[in-house]
PDB file of C-alpha atoms in Angstrom:
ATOM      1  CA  UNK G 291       4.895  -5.713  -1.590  1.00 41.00           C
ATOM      2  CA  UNK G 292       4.874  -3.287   1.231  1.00 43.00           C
ATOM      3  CA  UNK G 293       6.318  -4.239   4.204  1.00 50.00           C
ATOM      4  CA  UNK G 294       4.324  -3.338   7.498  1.00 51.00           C
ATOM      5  CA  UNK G 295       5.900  -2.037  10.421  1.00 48.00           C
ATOM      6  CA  UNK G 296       3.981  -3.016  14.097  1.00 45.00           C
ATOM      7  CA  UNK G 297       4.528   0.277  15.486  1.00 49.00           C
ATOM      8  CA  UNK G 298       2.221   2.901  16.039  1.00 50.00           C
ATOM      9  CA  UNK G 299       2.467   6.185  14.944  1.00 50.00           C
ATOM     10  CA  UNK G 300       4.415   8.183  17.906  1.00 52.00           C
ATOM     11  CA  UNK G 301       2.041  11.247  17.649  1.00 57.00           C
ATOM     12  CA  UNK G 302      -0.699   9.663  18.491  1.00 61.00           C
ATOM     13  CA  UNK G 303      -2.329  10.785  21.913  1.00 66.00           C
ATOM     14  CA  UNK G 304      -4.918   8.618  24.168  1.00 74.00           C
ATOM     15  CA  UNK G 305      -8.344  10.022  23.735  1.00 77.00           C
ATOM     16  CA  UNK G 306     -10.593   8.959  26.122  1.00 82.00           C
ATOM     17  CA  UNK G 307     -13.539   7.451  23.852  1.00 85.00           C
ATOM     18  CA  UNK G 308     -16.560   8.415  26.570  1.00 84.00           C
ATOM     19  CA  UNK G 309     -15.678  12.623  26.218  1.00 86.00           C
ATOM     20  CA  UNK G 310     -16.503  12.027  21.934  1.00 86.00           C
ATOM     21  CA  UNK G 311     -20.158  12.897  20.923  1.00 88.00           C
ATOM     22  CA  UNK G 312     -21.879  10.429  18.733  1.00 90.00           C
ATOM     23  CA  UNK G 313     -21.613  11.674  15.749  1.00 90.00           C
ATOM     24  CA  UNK G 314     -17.444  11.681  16.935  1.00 90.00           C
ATOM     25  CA  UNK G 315     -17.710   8.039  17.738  1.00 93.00           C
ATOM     26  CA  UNK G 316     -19.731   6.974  14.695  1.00 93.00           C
ATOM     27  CA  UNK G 317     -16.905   8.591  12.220  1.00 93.00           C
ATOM     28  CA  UNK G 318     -14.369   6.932  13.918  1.00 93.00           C
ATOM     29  CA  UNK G 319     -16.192   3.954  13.784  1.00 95.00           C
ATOM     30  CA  UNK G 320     -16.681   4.525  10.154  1.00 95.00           C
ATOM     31  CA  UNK G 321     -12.594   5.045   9.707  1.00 94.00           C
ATOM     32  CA  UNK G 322     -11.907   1.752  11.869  1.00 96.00           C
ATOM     33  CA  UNK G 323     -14.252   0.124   9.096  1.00 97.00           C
ATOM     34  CA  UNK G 324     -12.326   0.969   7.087  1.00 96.00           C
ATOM     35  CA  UNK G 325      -8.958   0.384   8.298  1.00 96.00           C
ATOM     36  CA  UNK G 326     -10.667  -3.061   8.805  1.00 97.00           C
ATOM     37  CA  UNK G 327     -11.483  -4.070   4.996  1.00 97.00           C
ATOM     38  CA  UNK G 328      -8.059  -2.601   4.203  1.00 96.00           C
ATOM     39  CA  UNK G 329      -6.230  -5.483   5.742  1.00 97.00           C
ATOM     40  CA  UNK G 330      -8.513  -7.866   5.057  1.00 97.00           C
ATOM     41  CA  UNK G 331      -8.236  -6.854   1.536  1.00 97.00           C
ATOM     42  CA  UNK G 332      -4.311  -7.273   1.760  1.00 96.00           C
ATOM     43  CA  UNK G 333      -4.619 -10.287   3.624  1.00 97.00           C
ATOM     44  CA  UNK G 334      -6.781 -11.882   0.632  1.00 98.00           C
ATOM     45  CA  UNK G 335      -4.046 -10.753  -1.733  1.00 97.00           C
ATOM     46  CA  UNK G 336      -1.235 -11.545   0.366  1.00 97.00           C
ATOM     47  CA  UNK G 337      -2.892 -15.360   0.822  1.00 98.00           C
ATOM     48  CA  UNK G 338      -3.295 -15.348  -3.354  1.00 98.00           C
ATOM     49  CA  UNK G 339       0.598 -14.720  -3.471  1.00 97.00           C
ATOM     50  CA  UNK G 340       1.642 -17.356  -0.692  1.00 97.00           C
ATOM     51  CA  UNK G 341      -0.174 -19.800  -2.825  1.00 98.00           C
ATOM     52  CA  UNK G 342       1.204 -18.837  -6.185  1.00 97.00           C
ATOM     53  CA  UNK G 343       5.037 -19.103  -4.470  1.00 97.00           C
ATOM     54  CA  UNK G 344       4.163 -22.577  -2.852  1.00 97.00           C
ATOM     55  CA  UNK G 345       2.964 -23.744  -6.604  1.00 97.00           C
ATOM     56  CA  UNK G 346       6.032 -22.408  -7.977  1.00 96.00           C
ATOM     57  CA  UNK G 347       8.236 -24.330  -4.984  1.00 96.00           C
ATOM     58  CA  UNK G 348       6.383 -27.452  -5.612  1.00 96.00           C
ATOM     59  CA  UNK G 349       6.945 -27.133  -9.456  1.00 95.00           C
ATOM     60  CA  UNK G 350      10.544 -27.297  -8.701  1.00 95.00           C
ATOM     61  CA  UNK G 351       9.931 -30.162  -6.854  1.00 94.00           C
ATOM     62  CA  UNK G 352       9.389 -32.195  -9.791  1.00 92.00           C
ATOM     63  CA  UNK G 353      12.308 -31.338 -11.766  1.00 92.00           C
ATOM     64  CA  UNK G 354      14.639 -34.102 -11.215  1.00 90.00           C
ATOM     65  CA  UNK G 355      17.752 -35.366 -12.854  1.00 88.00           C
ATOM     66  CA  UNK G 356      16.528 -37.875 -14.163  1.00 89.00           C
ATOM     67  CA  UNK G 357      13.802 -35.515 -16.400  1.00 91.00           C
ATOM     68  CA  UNK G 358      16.885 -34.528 -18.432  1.00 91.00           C
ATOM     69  CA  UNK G 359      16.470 -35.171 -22.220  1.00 91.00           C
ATOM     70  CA  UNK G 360      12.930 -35.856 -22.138  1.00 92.00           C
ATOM     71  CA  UNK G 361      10.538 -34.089 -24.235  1.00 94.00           C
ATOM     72  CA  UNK G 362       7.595 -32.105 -23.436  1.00 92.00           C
ATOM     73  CA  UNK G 363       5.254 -29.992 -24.806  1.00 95.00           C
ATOM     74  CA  UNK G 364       5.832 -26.187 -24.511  1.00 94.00           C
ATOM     75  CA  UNK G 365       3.269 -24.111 -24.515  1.00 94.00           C
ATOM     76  CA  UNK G 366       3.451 -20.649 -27.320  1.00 93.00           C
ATOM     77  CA  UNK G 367      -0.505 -19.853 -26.401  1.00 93.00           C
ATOM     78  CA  UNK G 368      -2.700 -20.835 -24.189  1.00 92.00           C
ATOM     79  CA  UNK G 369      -4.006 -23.852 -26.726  1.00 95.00           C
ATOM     80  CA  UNK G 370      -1.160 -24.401 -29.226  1.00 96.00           C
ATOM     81  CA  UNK G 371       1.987 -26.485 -28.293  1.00 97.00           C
ATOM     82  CA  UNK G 372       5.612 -27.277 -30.154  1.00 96.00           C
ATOM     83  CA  UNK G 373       6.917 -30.390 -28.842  1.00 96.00           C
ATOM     84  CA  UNK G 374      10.482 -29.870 -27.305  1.00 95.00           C
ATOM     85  CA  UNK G 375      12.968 -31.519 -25.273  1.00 94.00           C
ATOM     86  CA  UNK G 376      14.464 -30.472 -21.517  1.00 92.00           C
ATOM     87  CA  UNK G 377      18.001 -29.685 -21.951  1.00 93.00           C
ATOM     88  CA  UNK G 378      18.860 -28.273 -18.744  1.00 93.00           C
ATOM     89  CA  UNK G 379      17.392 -29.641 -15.880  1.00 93.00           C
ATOM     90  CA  UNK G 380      19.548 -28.031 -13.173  1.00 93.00           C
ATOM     91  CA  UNK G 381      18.696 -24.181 -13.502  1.00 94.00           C
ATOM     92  CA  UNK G 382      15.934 -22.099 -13.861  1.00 95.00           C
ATOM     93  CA  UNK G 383      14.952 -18.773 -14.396  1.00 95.00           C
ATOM     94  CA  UNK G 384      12.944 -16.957 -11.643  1.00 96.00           C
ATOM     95  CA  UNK G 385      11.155 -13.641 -11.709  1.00 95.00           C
ATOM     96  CA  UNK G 386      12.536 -11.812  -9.016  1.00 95.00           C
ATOM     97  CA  UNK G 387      10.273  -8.561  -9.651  1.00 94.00           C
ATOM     98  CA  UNK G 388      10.647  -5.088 -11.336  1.00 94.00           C
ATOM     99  CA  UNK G 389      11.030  -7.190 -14.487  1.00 94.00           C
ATOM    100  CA  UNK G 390      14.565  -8.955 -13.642  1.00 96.00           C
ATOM    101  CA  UNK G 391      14.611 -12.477 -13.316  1.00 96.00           C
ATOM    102  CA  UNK G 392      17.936 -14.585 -12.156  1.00 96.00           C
ATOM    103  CA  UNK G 393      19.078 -17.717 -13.390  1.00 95.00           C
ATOM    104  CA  UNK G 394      19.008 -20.213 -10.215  1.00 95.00           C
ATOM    105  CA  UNK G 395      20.204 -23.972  -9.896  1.00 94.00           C
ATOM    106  CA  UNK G 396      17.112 -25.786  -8.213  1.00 95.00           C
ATOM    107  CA  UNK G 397      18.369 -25.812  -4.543  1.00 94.00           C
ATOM    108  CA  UNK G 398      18.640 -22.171  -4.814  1.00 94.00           C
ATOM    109  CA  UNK G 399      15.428 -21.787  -6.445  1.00 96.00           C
ATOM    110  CA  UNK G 400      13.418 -24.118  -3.788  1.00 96.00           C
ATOM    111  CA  UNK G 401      15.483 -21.679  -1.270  1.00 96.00           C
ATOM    112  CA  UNK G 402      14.244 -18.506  -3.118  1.00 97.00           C
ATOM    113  CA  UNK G 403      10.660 -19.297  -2.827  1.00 97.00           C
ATOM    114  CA  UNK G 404      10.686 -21.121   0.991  1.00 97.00           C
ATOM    115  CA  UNK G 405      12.080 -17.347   2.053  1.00 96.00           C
ATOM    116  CA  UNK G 406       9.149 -15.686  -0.069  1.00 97.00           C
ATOM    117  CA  UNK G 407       6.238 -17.846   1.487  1.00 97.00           C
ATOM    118  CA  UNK G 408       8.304 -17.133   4.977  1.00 97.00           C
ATOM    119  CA  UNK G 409       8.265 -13.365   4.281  1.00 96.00           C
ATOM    120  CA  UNK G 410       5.116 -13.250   2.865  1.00 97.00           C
ATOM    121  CA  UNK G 411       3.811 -15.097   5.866  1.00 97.00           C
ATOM    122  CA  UNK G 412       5.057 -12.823   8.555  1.00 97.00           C
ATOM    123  CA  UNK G 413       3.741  -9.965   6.719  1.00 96.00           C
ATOM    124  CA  UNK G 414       0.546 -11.437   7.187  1.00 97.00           C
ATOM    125  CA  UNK G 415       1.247 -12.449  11.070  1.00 97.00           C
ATOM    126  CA  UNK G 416       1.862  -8.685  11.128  1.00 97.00           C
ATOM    127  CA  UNK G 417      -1.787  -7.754   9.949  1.00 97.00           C
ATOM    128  CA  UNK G 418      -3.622 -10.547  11.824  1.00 97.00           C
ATOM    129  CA  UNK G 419      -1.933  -9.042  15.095  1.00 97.00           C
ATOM    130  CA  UNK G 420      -2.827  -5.696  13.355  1.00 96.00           C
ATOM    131  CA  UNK G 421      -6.596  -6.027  12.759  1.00 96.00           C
ATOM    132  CA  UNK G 422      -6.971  -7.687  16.144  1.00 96.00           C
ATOM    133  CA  UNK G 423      -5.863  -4.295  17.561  1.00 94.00           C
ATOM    134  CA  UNK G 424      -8.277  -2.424  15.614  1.00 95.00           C
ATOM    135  CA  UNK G 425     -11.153  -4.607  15.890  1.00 95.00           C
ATOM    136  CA  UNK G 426     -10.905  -4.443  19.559  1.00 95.00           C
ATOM    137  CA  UNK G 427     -10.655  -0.719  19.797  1.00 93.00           C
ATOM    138  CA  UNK G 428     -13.504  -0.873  16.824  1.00 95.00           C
ATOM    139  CA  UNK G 429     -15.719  -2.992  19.317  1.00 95.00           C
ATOM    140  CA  UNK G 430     -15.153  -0.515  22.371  1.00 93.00           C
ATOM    141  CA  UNK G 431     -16.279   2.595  20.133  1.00 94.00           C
ATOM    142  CA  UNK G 432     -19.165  -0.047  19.374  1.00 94.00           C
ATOM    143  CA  UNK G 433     -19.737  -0.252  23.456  1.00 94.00           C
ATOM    144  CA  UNK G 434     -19.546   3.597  24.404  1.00 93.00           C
ATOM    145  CA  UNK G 435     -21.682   4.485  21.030  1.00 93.00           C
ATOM    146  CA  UNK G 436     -24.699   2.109  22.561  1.00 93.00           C
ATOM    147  CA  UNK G 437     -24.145   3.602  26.200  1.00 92.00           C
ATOM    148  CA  UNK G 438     -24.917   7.114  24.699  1.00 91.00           C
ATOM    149  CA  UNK G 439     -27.781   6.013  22.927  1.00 91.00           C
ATOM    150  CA  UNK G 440     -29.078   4.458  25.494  1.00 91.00           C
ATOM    151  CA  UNK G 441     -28.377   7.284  28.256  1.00 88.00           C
ATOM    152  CA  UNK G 442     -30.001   9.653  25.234  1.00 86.00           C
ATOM    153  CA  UNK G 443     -33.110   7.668  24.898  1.00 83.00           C
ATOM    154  CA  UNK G 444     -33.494   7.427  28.698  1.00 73.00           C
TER     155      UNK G 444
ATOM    156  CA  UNK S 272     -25.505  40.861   3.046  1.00 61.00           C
ATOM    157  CA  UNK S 273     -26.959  37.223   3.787  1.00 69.00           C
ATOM    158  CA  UNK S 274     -26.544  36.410  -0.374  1.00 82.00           C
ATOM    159  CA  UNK S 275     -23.114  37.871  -0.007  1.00 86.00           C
ATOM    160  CA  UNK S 276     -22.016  35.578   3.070  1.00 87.00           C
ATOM    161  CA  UNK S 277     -23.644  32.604   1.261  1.00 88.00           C
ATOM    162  CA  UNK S 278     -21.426  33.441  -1.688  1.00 91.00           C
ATOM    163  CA  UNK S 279     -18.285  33.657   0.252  1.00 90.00           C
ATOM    164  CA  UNK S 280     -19.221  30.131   1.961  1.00 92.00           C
ATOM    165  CA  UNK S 281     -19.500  28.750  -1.248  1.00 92.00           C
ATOM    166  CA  UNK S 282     -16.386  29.701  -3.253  1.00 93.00           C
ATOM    167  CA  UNK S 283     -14.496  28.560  -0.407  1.00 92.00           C
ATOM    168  CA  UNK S 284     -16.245  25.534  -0.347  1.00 93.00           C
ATOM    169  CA  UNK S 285     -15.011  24.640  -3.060  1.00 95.00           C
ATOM    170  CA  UNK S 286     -11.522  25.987  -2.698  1.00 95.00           C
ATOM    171  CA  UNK S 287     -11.170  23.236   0.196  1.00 95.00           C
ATOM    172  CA  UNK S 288     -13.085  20.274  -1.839  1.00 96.00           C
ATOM    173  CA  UNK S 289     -10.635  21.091  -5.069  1.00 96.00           C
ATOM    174  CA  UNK S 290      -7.427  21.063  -2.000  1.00 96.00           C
ATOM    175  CA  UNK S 291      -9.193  17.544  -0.778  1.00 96.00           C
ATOM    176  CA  UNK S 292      -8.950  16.140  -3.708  1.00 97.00           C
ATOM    177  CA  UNK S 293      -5.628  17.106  -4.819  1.00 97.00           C
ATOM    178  CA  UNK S 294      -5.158  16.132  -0.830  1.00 97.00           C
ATOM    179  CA  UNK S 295      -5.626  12.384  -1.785  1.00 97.00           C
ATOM    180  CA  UNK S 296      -4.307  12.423  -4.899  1.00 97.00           C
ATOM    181  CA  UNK S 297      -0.712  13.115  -3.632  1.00 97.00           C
ATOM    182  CA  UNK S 298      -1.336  10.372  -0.613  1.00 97.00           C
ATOM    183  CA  UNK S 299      -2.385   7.570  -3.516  1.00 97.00           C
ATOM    184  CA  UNK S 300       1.004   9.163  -5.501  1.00 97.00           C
ATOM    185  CA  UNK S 301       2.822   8.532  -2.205  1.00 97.00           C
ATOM    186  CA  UNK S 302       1.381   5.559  -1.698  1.00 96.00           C
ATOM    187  CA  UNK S 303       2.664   3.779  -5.101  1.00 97.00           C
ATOM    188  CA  UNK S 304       5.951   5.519  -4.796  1.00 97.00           C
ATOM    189  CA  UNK S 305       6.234   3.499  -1.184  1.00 97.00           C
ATOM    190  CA  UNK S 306       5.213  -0.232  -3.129  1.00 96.00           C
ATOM    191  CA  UNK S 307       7.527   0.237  -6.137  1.00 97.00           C
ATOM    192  CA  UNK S 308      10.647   1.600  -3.332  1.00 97.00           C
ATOM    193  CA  UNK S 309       9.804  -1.417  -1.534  1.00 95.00           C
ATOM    194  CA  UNK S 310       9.316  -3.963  -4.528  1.00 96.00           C
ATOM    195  CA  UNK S 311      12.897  -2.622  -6.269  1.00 97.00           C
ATOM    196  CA  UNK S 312      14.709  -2.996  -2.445  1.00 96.00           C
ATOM    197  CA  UNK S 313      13.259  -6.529  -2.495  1.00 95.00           C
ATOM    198  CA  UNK S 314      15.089  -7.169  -6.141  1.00 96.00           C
ATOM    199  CA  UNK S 315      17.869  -4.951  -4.794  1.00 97.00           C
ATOM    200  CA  UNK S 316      18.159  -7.730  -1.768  1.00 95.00           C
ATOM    201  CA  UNK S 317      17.585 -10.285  -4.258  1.00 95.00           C
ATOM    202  CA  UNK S 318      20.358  -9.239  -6.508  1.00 96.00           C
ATOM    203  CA  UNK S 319      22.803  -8.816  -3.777  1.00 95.00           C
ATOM    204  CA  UNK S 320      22.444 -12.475  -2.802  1.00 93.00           C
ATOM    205  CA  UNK S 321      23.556 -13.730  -6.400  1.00 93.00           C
ATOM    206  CA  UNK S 322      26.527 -15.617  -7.128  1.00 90.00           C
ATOM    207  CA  UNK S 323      29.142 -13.209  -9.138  1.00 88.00           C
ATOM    208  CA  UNK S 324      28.557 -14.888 -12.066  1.00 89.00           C
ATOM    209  CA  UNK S 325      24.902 -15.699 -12.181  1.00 91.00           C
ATOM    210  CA  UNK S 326      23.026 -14.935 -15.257  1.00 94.00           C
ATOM    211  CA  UNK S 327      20.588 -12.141 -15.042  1.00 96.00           C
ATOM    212  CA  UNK S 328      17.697 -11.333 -17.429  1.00 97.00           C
ATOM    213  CA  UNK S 329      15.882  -8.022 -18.540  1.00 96.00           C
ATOM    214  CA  UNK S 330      11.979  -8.745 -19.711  1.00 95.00           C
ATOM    215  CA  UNK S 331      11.604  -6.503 -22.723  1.00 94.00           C
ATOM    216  CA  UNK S 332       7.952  -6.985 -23.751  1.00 91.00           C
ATOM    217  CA  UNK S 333       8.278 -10.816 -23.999  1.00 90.00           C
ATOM    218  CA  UNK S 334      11.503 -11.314 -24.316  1.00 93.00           C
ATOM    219  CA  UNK S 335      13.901 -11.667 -21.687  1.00 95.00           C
ATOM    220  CA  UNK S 336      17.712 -10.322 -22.172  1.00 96.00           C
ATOM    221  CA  UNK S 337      20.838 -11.265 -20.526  1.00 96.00           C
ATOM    222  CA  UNK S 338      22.066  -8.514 -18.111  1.00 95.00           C
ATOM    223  CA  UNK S 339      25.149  -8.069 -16.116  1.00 94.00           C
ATOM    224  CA  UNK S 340      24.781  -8.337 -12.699  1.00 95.00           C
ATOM    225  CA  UNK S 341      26.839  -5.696 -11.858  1.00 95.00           C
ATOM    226  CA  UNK S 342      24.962  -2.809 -14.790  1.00 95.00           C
ATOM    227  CA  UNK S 343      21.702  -4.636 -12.921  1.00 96.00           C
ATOM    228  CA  UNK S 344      22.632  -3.658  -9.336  1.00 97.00           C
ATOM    229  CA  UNK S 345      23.453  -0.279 -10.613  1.00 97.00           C
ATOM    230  CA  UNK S 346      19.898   0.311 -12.657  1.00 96.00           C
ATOM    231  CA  UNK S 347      17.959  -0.435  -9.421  1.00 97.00           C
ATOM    232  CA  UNK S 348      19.832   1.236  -6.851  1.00 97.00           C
ATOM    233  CA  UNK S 349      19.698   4.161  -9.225  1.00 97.00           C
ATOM    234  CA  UNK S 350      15.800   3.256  -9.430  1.00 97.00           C
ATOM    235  CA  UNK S 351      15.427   3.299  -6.134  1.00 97.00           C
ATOM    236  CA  UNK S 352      17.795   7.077  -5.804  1.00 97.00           C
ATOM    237  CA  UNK S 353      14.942   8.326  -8.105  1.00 98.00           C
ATOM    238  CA  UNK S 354      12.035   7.075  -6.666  1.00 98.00           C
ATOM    239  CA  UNK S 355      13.681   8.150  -2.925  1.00 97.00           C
ATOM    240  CA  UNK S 356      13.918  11.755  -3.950  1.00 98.00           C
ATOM    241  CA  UNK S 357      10.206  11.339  -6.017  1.00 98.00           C
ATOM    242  CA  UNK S 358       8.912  10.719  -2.382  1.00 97.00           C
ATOM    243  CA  UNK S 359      10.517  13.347  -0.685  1.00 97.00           C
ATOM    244  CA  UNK S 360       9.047  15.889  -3.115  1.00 98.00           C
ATOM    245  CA  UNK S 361       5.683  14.477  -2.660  1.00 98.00           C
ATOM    246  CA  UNK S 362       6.189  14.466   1.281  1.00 97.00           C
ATOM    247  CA  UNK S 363       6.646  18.471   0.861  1.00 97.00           C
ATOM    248  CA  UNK S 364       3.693  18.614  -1.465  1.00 97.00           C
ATOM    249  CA  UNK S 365       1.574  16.713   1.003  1.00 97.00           C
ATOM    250  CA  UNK S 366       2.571  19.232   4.085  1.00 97.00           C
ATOM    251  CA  UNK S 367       2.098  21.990   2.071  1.00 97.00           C
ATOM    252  CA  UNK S 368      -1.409  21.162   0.826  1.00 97.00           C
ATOM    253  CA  UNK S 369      -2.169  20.149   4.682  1.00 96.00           C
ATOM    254  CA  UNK S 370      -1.436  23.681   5.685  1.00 96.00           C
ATOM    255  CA  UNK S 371      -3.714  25.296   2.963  1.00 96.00           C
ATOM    256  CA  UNK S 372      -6.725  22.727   3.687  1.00 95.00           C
ATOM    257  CA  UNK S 373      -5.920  23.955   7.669  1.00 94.00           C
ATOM    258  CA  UNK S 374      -6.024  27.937   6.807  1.00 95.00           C
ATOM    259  CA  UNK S 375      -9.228  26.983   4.369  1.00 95.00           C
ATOM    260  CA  UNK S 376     -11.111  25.475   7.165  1.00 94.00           C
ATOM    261  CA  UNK S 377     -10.279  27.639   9.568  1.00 95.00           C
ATOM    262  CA  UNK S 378     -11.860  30.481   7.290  1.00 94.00           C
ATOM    263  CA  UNK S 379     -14.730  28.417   6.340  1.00 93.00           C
ATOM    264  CA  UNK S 380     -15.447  27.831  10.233  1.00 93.00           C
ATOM    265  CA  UNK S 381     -15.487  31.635  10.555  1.00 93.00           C
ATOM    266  CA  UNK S 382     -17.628  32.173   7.744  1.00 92.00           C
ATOM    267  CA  UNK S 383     -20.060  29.919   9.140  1.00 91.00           C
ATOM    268  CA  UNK S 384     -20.672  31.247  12.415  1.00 92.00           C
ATOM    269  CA  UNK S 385     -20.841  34.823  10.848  1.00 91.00           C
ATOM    270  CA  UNK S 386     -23.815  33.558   8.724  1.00 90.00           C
ATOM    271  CA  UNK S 387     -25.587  31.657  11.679  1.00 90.00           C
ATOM    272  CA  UNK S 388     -25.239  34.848  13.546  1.00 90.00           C
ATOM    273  CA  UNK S 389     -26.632  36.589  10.532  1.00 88.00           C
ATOM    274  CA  UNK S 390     -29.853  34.260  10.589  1.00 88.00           C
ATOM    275  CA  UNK S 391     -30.011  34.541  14.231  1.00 91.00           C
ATOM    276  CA  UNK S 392     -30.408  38.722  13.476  1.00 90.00           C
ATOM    277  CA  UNK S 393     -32.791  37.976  10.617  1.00 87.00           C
ATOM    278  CA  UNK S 394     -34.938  35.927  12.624  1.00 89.00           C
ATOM    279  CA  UNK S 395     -34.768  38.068  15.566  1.00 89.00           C
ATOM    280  CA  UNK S 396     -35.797  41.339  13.532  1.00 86.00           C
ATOM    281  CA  UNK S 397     -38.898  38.894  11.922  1.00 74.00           C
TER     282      UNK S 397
END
């Protein structure tokens, strides 16, 4: 989970997009394409992982006091069960990534996954405000490509 | 002489495809190194927040083992010492293929104009 910084690259210069040839224009077209899939790509997967933490922060939702005791089924594959009862109903045990996972009493827990569905949706914030960037500069490449053409054919 | 030229072109040619593609090799390398820095300051964050005497697990294949939090902290911030200086040597590998791939162009680009000059000749003689 890569965090993404707003800032531009400092070396950057300003090129003025009407002194490129086409064949200029069309590969930086082709690179803005690009660039363009890219975040849509990690917006898809950063969407999959907002969803998977709000399931998770429901789950713990339903894990009340009152559950404590009762017995439920617990799954050892994906179709056979061993019936077994809920001991502790106050903590559980939440990946927390590069294979450690922390024991956590539910308030803690519910807190753990409202900050990863908050950081999770900034990052994406980030990108929207990201590919809106590109997509305009992408669009006036688009513009100044069909001026040449057209000044080419005429 | 034209065969000769055409030779040249080539074997550099592929001189500067083979430095391409160790090129992006060393950016995907860089790349990974930059998610798993991230993902272990994330745990690193996420460790620091624990009560003292929370209980921490190690997955082991599928089992998880108790950890101390303290011998946990340690193990990732030495991860993340590891993976820091990892970087750094692929940063220096990236520059220094940059610089080749820059010299091999600039040599190709020569090449190329002495062989269109060459054809020009050819042609012209014709």
């Amino acid at each position: 989970m890569a965090q993404i910084s707003a800032r531009e690259a400092p070396h950057l210069q300003q090129i003025d997009l009407t002194t490129l040839n086409l064949q200029q224009l069309s590969t930086l077209k082709q690179q803005l394409d690009q660039e363009l899939n890219l975040f849509q790509e990690s917006l898809t997967s950063l969407k999959m992982a907002q969803t998977k933490f709000q399931n998770s922060g429901e789950c713990l939702e339903k894990i009340t006091s009152d559950l404590e005791g009762r017995s439920i089924l617990v799954p050892l594959t994906g179709s056979m069960y061993v019936p077994g009862k809920l001991v502790d109903v106050n903590n559980v045990i939440i990946d927390i990534g590069t294979r450690y996972y922390a024991q956590k009493d539910i308030e803690s827990g519910k807190d753990y996954f409202k900050r990863k569905i908050n950081f999770v949706t900034e990052q994406m914030e980030k990108i929207q405000v990201l590919g809106l960037e590109k997509s305009k500069i992408r669009d006036a490449v688009v513009e100044v490509m069909e001026l040449k053409m057209q000044n080419q054919t005429a | 002489m034209a065969d000769d030229l055409q030779r040249k072109i080539q074997s550099e040619l592929e001189i500067y495809k083979s430095l391409q593609k160790e090129y992006s090799k060393a950016v995907q390398t860089r790349q990974q190194l930059d998610g798993q820095l991230n993902e272990n300051q994330i745990v690193k964050d996420e460790l620091n927040i624990l009560r003292e005497d929370s209980a921490v697990y190690k997955s082991v294949g599928p089992i998880l083992i108790k950890t101390d939090l303290v011998e946990a902290k340690q193990n990732v911030a030495k991860r993340m010492d590891y993976i820091g200086k990892e970087m750094k040597r692929i940063d220096d590998q990236i520059l220094s293929i940059e610089k080749k791939q820059d010299g091999h162009r600039e040599i190709l680009q020569k090449l190329q104009h002495q062989f269109q000059q060459a054809q020009v000749k050819a042609a012209m003689k014709a």
